[in-house]
Amino acid sequence: MNTRRKKSFRAVKFTLFVFCYIFWVFSAVLIAVGIYAKVAKESDVVDTLMADPALLLIIVGSLMFTIAFFGCFGALRNISLLLNMFVGILLAILLLQVTAAVLGLMFSEKVQERTEQLMMKAIVRYRDDQDLENVIDFIQKKFKCCGVDSYLDWSKNMYFNASDQNPSLEAYGVPFSCCIRLKNETVFNSMCGYETQKMKKGVVSRLIYTTGCLDEIVWWGKQNLLLVGGMTLVLLCIEICMMSLASVQLRQIRSVQQTRKHNKSKSLCCKQKVLTCLMCLPFTKCRLWNSMVHCT
């Protein structure tokens, strides 16, 4: 292998290694955060994937860790099997992403309906999981919304249920994350959402956000379509780039293996010729001419 080919081989190898190593470290951090959050919870937590962000972090992190390991170790040690697995898994993920995007556009109403159902389940389990509670509060603060379709959706939660038979102190209310915060407010009133479901809409709209989060998220997505599309495109480009680097390295590995095999075969052939010549020596004169052995 000449100097230029060696440099090219090393450049591809270590570029792929660095890419995979970054994702490997990132996935390890995701797993560590997920495990910490899972251990820190109480014993009676929700263990369903959609309602448990900690479990979701562990699963996504573990998947990323495995894929990055195949690419990282395969690139560093020139192991064709691991690199083939790495390319195959990335290709499958890429196809799934493209398929999901196409189906999402074709059946946007079904996707929105399914999303609404999942968000409703999250509201029902609001107090059951601290992580889920924090995620919902973050979304409601970020998008300045309350509930899924409206603030009245919180009546489906047992703690905020709008019923006279509800013994909870939060009955007829909404979480504090629905409250409208004033710009110059120094002390936040966390009880501003109490009994807001009893009030008239004109009064409620001055205290809390009344718009549902689903509509606000969809509106934000439409307004930031360029940003969302750009992030998706960057992710796809990274995946394609890593697949391409792994494919190039696989081709280089095969080329090196073929060269070594050819050199080994050539060396063996040369040894056989020399041996034939030595066998001729006691009886005749031996000459090597045009890679052929001639005994005279």
Coordinates of C-alpha atoms in Angstrom, one line a residue:
M1 CA 0.0 0.0 0.0
N2 CA 1.5 3.3 -1.0
T3 CA 1.8 6.4 1.2
R4 CA -1.3 8.2 -0.3
R5 CA -3.5 5.2 0.2
K6 CA -2.3 4.7 3.7
K7 CA -3.1 8.4 4.6
S8 CA -6.6 8.0 3.0
F9 CA -7.2 4.8 4.9
R10 CA -6.3 6.4 8.2
A11 CA -8.3 9.6 7.5
V12 CA -11.5 7.6 6.8
K13 CA -10.8 5.3 9.8
F14 CA -10.3 7.9 12.4
T15 CA -13.0 10.3 11.1
L16 CA -15.5 7.5 11.5
F17 CA -14.1 6.6 14.9
V18 CA -14.4 10.2 16.2
F19 CA -18.0 10.4 14.9
C20 CA -19.0 7.2 16.6
Y21 CA -17.0 8.0 19.8
I22 CA -19.0 11.3 20.2
F23 CA -22.3 9.4 19.9
W24 CA -21.0 6.7 22.1
V25 CA -20.2 9.2 24.9
F26 CA -23.6 11.0 24.4
S27 CA -25.5 7.7 24.6
A28 CA -23.6 6.8 27.8
V29 CA -24.7 10.1 29.3
L30 CA -28.3 9.4 28.3
I31 CA -28.2 6.0 30.0
A32 CA -26.6 7.4 33.2
V33 CA -29.3 10.2 33.4
G34 CA -32.1 7.7 32.8
I35 CA -30.8 5.2 35.4
Y36 CA -30.3 8.0 38.0
A37 CA -33.8 9.3 37.4
K38 CA -35.2 5.8 37.6
V39 CA -33.4 5.0 40.8
A40 CA -34.4 8.3 42.4
K41 CA -38.1 7.7 41.9
E42 CA -40.5 6.2 44.4
S43 CA -41.4 2.5 44.3
D44 CA -44.9 3.0 43.0
V45 CA -44.0 4.6 39.7
V46 CA -45.5 4.1 36.2
D47 CA -43.4 1.8 34.1
T48 CA -44.9 2.3 30.7
L49 CA -42.7 3.7 28.0
M50 CA -44.8 6.6 26.9
A51 CA -45.5 7.8 30.5
D52 CA -41.9 7.3 31.8
P53 CA -39.3 9.6 30.4
A54 CA -36.5 7.9 32.4
L55 CA -37.3 4.5 30.8
L56 CA -37.4 6.2 27.4
L57 CA -33.9 7.7 28.0
I58 CA -32.5 4.3 29.0
I59 CA -33.9 2.5 25.9
V60 CA -32.9 5.2 23.4
G61 CA -29.4 5.5 25.1
S62 CA -28.9 1.8 25.1
L63 CA -29.8 1.5 21.4
M64 CA -27.4 4.4 20.5
F65 CA -24.7 2.9 22.7
T66 CA -24.9 -0.4 20.9
I67 CA -24.9 1.1 17.4
A68 CA -22.0 3.5 18.3
F69 CA -20.0 0.6 19.8
F70 CA -20.3 -1.4 16.5
G71 CA -19.1 1.6 14.5
C72 CA -16.4 2.7 17.0
F73 CA -14.8 -0.7 17.7
G74 CA -15.3 -1.8 14.1
A75 CA -13.5 1.3 12.7
L76 CA -10.7 1.1 15.2
R77 CA -9.9 -2.6 14.8
N78 CA -10.9 -2.9 11.1
I79 CA -13.5 -5.6 11.9
S80 CA -15.7 -6.0 8.8
L81 CA -18.5 -7.9 10.7
L82 CA -19.1 -5.0 13.1
L83 CA -18.9 -2.4 10.3
N84 CA -21.4 -4.3 8.2
M85 CA -23.7 -4.5 11.2
F86 CA -23.2 -0.8 11.8
V87 CA -24.1 0.1 8.2
G88 CA -27.1 -2.3 8.2
I89 CA -28.6 -0.9 11.4
L90 CA -28.1 2.7 10.3
L91 CA -29.7 1.9 6.9
A92 CA -32.7 0.3 8.6
I93 CA -33.1 3.3 10.9
L94 CA -32.8 5.7 7.9
L95 CA -35.5 3.8 6.0
L96 CA -37.8 3.8 9.1
Q97 CA -37.4 7.5 9.5
V98 CA -38.2 8.2 5.9
T99 CA -41.2 5.9 6.0
A100 CA -42.4 7.5 9.2
A101 CA -42.1 10.9 7.7
V102 CA -44.0 9.9 4.5
L103 CA -46.8 8.1 6.5
G104 CA -47.0 11.1 8.9
L105 CA -47.6 13.4 5.9
M106 CA -50.1 11.1 4.3
F107 CA -52.1 10.3 7.5
S108 CA -51.5 13.6 9.5
E109 CA -55.0 13.5 11.0
K110 CA -54.5 10.0 12.4
V111 CA -51.1 11.0 13.8
Q112 CA -52.6 14.0 15.5
E113 CA -55.4 11.9 16.9
R114 CA -53.0 9.4 18.3
T115 CA -50.8 12.2 19.7
E116 CA -53.9 13.6 21.4
Q117 CA -54.7 10.2 23.0
L118 CA -51.1 9.9 24.3
M119 CA -51.2 13.4 25.8
M120 CA -54.6 12.7 27.5
K121 CA -53.0 9.6 29.1
A122 CA -50.1 11.7 30.3
I123 CA -52.6 14.2 31.9
V124 CA -54.4 11.3 33.7
R125 CA -51.0 10.1 35.1
Y126 CA -49.7 13.6 35.9
R127 CA -49.2 13.0 39.6
D128 CA -48.0 9.4 39.3
D129 CA -44.6 10.1 37.9
Q130 CA -42.3 13.0 38.9
D131 CA -40.5 13.0 35.6
L132 CA -43.7 13.0 33.6
E133 CA -45.0 15.8 35.8
N134 CA -41.9 17.9 35.1
V135 CA -42.2 17.2 31.3
I136 CA -45.8 18.4 31.2
D137 CA -45.0 21.5 33.3
F138 CA -42.2 22.3 31.0
I139 CA -44.4 22.0 27.9
Q140 CA -47.2 24.1 29.4
K141 CA -44.7 26.8 30.4
K142 CA -42.8 26.7 27.1
F143 CA -45.8 26.9 24.8
K144 CA -48.0 28.9 27.2
C145 CA -50.8 26.4 27.1
C146 CA -52.9 24.3 29.4
G147 CA -54.3 20.8 28.8
V148 CA -54.5 19.0 25.5
D149 CA -57.4 20.8 23.8
S150 CA -58.2 23.2 26.6
Y151 CA -57.7 23.8 30.3
L152 CA -60.9 21.7 31.0
D153 CA -59.0 18.5 30.1
W154 CA -57.5 18.6 33.6
S155 CA -60.8 17.5 34.9
K156 CA -59.8 14.0 33.7
N157 CA -57.0 13.9 36.3
M158 CA -58.2 12.5 39.7
Y159 CA -56.6 15.3 41.6
F160 CA -58.1 18.1 39.5
N161 CA -61.4 16.4 38.7
A162 CA -64.3 18.9 38.6
S163 CA -66.6 17.0 41.0
D164 CA -68.1 17.8 44.4
Q165 CA -67.2 14.3 45.4
N166 CA -63.5 14.9 44.8
P167 CA -61.8 15.2 48.2
S168 CA -58.6 16.7 46.7
L169 CA -57.7 20.3 47.6
E170 CA -56.9 20.8 43.9
A171 CA -60.4 19.9 42.8
Y172 CA -61.7 22.2 40.0
G173 CA -58.1 23.5 39.5
V174 CA -55.2 23.2 37.1
P175 CA -51.4 22.8 37.7
F176 CA -49.4 26.0 38.4
S177 CA -47.6 25.6 35.0
C178 CA -50.9 26.8 33.4
C179 CA -50.7 30.2 35.2
I180 CA -50.0 33.4 33.4
R181 CA -46.9 35.1 34.9
L182 CA -46.6 38.8 35.0
K183 CA -43.4 40.4 33.7
N184 CA -42.6 42.3 36.9
E185 CA -43.9 39.6 39.2
T186 CA -41.3 38.9 42.0
V187 CA -43.2 36.3 44.0
F188 CA -45.1 33.7 42.0
N189 CA -48.5 32.6 43.2
S190 CA -48.4 28.8 42.8
M191 CA -52.1 28.6 43.8
C192 CA -53.3 30.7 40.9
G193 CA -54.9 27.7 39.2
Y194 CA -57.1 26.7 42.1
E195 CA -60.8 26.3 41.2
T196 CA -60.3 27.9 37.8
Q197 CA -62.6 25.3 36.2
K198 CA -65.5 26.8 38.2
M199 CA -64.8 30.3 36.9
K200 CA -66.2 32.0 33.8
K201 CA -63.9 31.9 30.7
G202 CA -63.5 35.7 30.7
V203 CA -62.1 35.6 34.3
V204 CA -60.1 32.4 33.7
S205 CA -58.3 33.8 30.7
R206 CA -56.8 36.5 32.9
L207 CA -55.3 33.9 35.3
I208 CA -54.3 30.9 33.2
Y209 CA -53.7 29.9 29.6
T210 CA -56.8 28.4 28.2
T211 CA -55.5 27.2 24.8
G212 CA -54.7 23.5 24.5
C213 CA -51.1 22.4 24.1
L214 CA -51.7 20.2 21.0
D215 CA -52.8 23.2 18.9
E216 CA -49.9 25.3 20.2
I217 CA -47.3 22.7 19.4
V218 CA -48.8 22.2 15.9
W219 CA -48.8 26.0 15.4
W220 CA -45.2 26.2 16.6
G221 CA -44.2 23.4 14.2
K222 CA -45.7 25.2 11.3
Q223 CA -44.1 28.5 12.2
N224 CA -40.7 26.9 12.7
L225 CA -41.0 24.5 9.7
L226 CA -37.6 25.6 8.4
L227 CA -35.9 24.9 11.8
V228 CA -37.6 21.5 12.2
G229 CA -36.8 20.5 8.6
G230 CA -33.2 21.7 8.9
M231 CA -32.6 19.7 12.1
T232 CA -34.2 16.6 10.5
L233 CA -32.0 17.1 7.4
V234 CA -28.8 17.5 9.5
L235 CA -29.6 14.2 11.3
L236 CA -30.2 12.4 8.1
C237 CA -27.0 13.8 6.6
I238 CA -25.0 12.7 9.7
E239 CA -26.4 9.1 9.3
I240 CA -25.6 9.1 5.6
C241 CA -22.1 10.4 6.2
M242 CA -21.4 7.7 8.8
M243 CA -22.8 5.0 6.5
S244 CA -20.6 6.3 3.7
L245 CA -17.5 6.4 5.8
A246 CA -18.1 2.9 7.0
S247 CA -18.7 1.6 3.5
V248 CA -15.5 3.3 2.3
Q249 CA -13.6 1.7 5.1
L250 CA -15.1 -1.7 4.3
R251 CA -14.0 -1.3 0.7
Q252 CA -10.5 -0.3 1.8
I253 CA -10.3 -3.3 4.2
R254 CA -11.3 -5.7 1.3
S255 CA -8.7 -4.1 -1.0
V256 CA -6.0 -4.6 1.7
Q257 CA -7.0 -8.2 2.2
Q258 CA -7.0 -8.9 -1.5
T259 CA -3.5 -7.3 -1.8
R260 CA -2.2 -9.4 1.0
K261 CA -3.7 -12.5 -0.4
H262 CA -2.2 -11.8 -3.8
N263 CA 1.3 -11.1 -2.3
K264 CA 1.1 -14.2 -0.2
S265 CA 0.2 -16.3 -3.3
K266 CA 3.0 -14.6 -5.2
S267 CA 5.5 -15.3 -2.4
L268 CA 4.4 -19.0 -2.2
C269 CA 4.8 -19.4 -5.9
C270 CA 8.3 -17.9 -5.7
K271 CA 9.2 -20.3 -2.9
Q272 CA 8.0 -23.2 -5.0
K273 CA 10.1 -22.1 -7.9
V274 CA 13.2 -21.8 -5.8
L275 CA 12.5 -25.2 -4.3
T276 CA 12.2 -26.7 -7.8
C277 CA 15.5 -25.1 -8.7
L278 CA 17.3 -26.5 -5.7
M279 CA 15.9 -29.9 -6.5
C280 CA 17.5 -29.7 -9.9
L281 CA 20.9 -28.6 -8.7
P282 CA 22.5 -32.0 -7.8
F283 CA 21.9 -33.2 -11.3
T284 CA 21.6 -30.3 -13.7
K285 CA 22.1 -26.6 -14.0
C286 CA 19.1 -24.5 -13.0
R287 CA 18.2 -21.2 -14.6
L288 CA 15.4 -18.7 -13.7
W289 CA 14.1 -17.0 -16.8
N290 CA 10.9 -15.0 -17.2
S291 CA 9.6 -16.3 -13.8
M292 CA 10.0 -19.9 -15.1
V293 CA 12.4 -22.5 -13.8
H294 CA 14.5 -24.3 -16.5
C295 CA 16.7 -27.2 -15.6
T296 CA 19.4 -28.2 -18.1

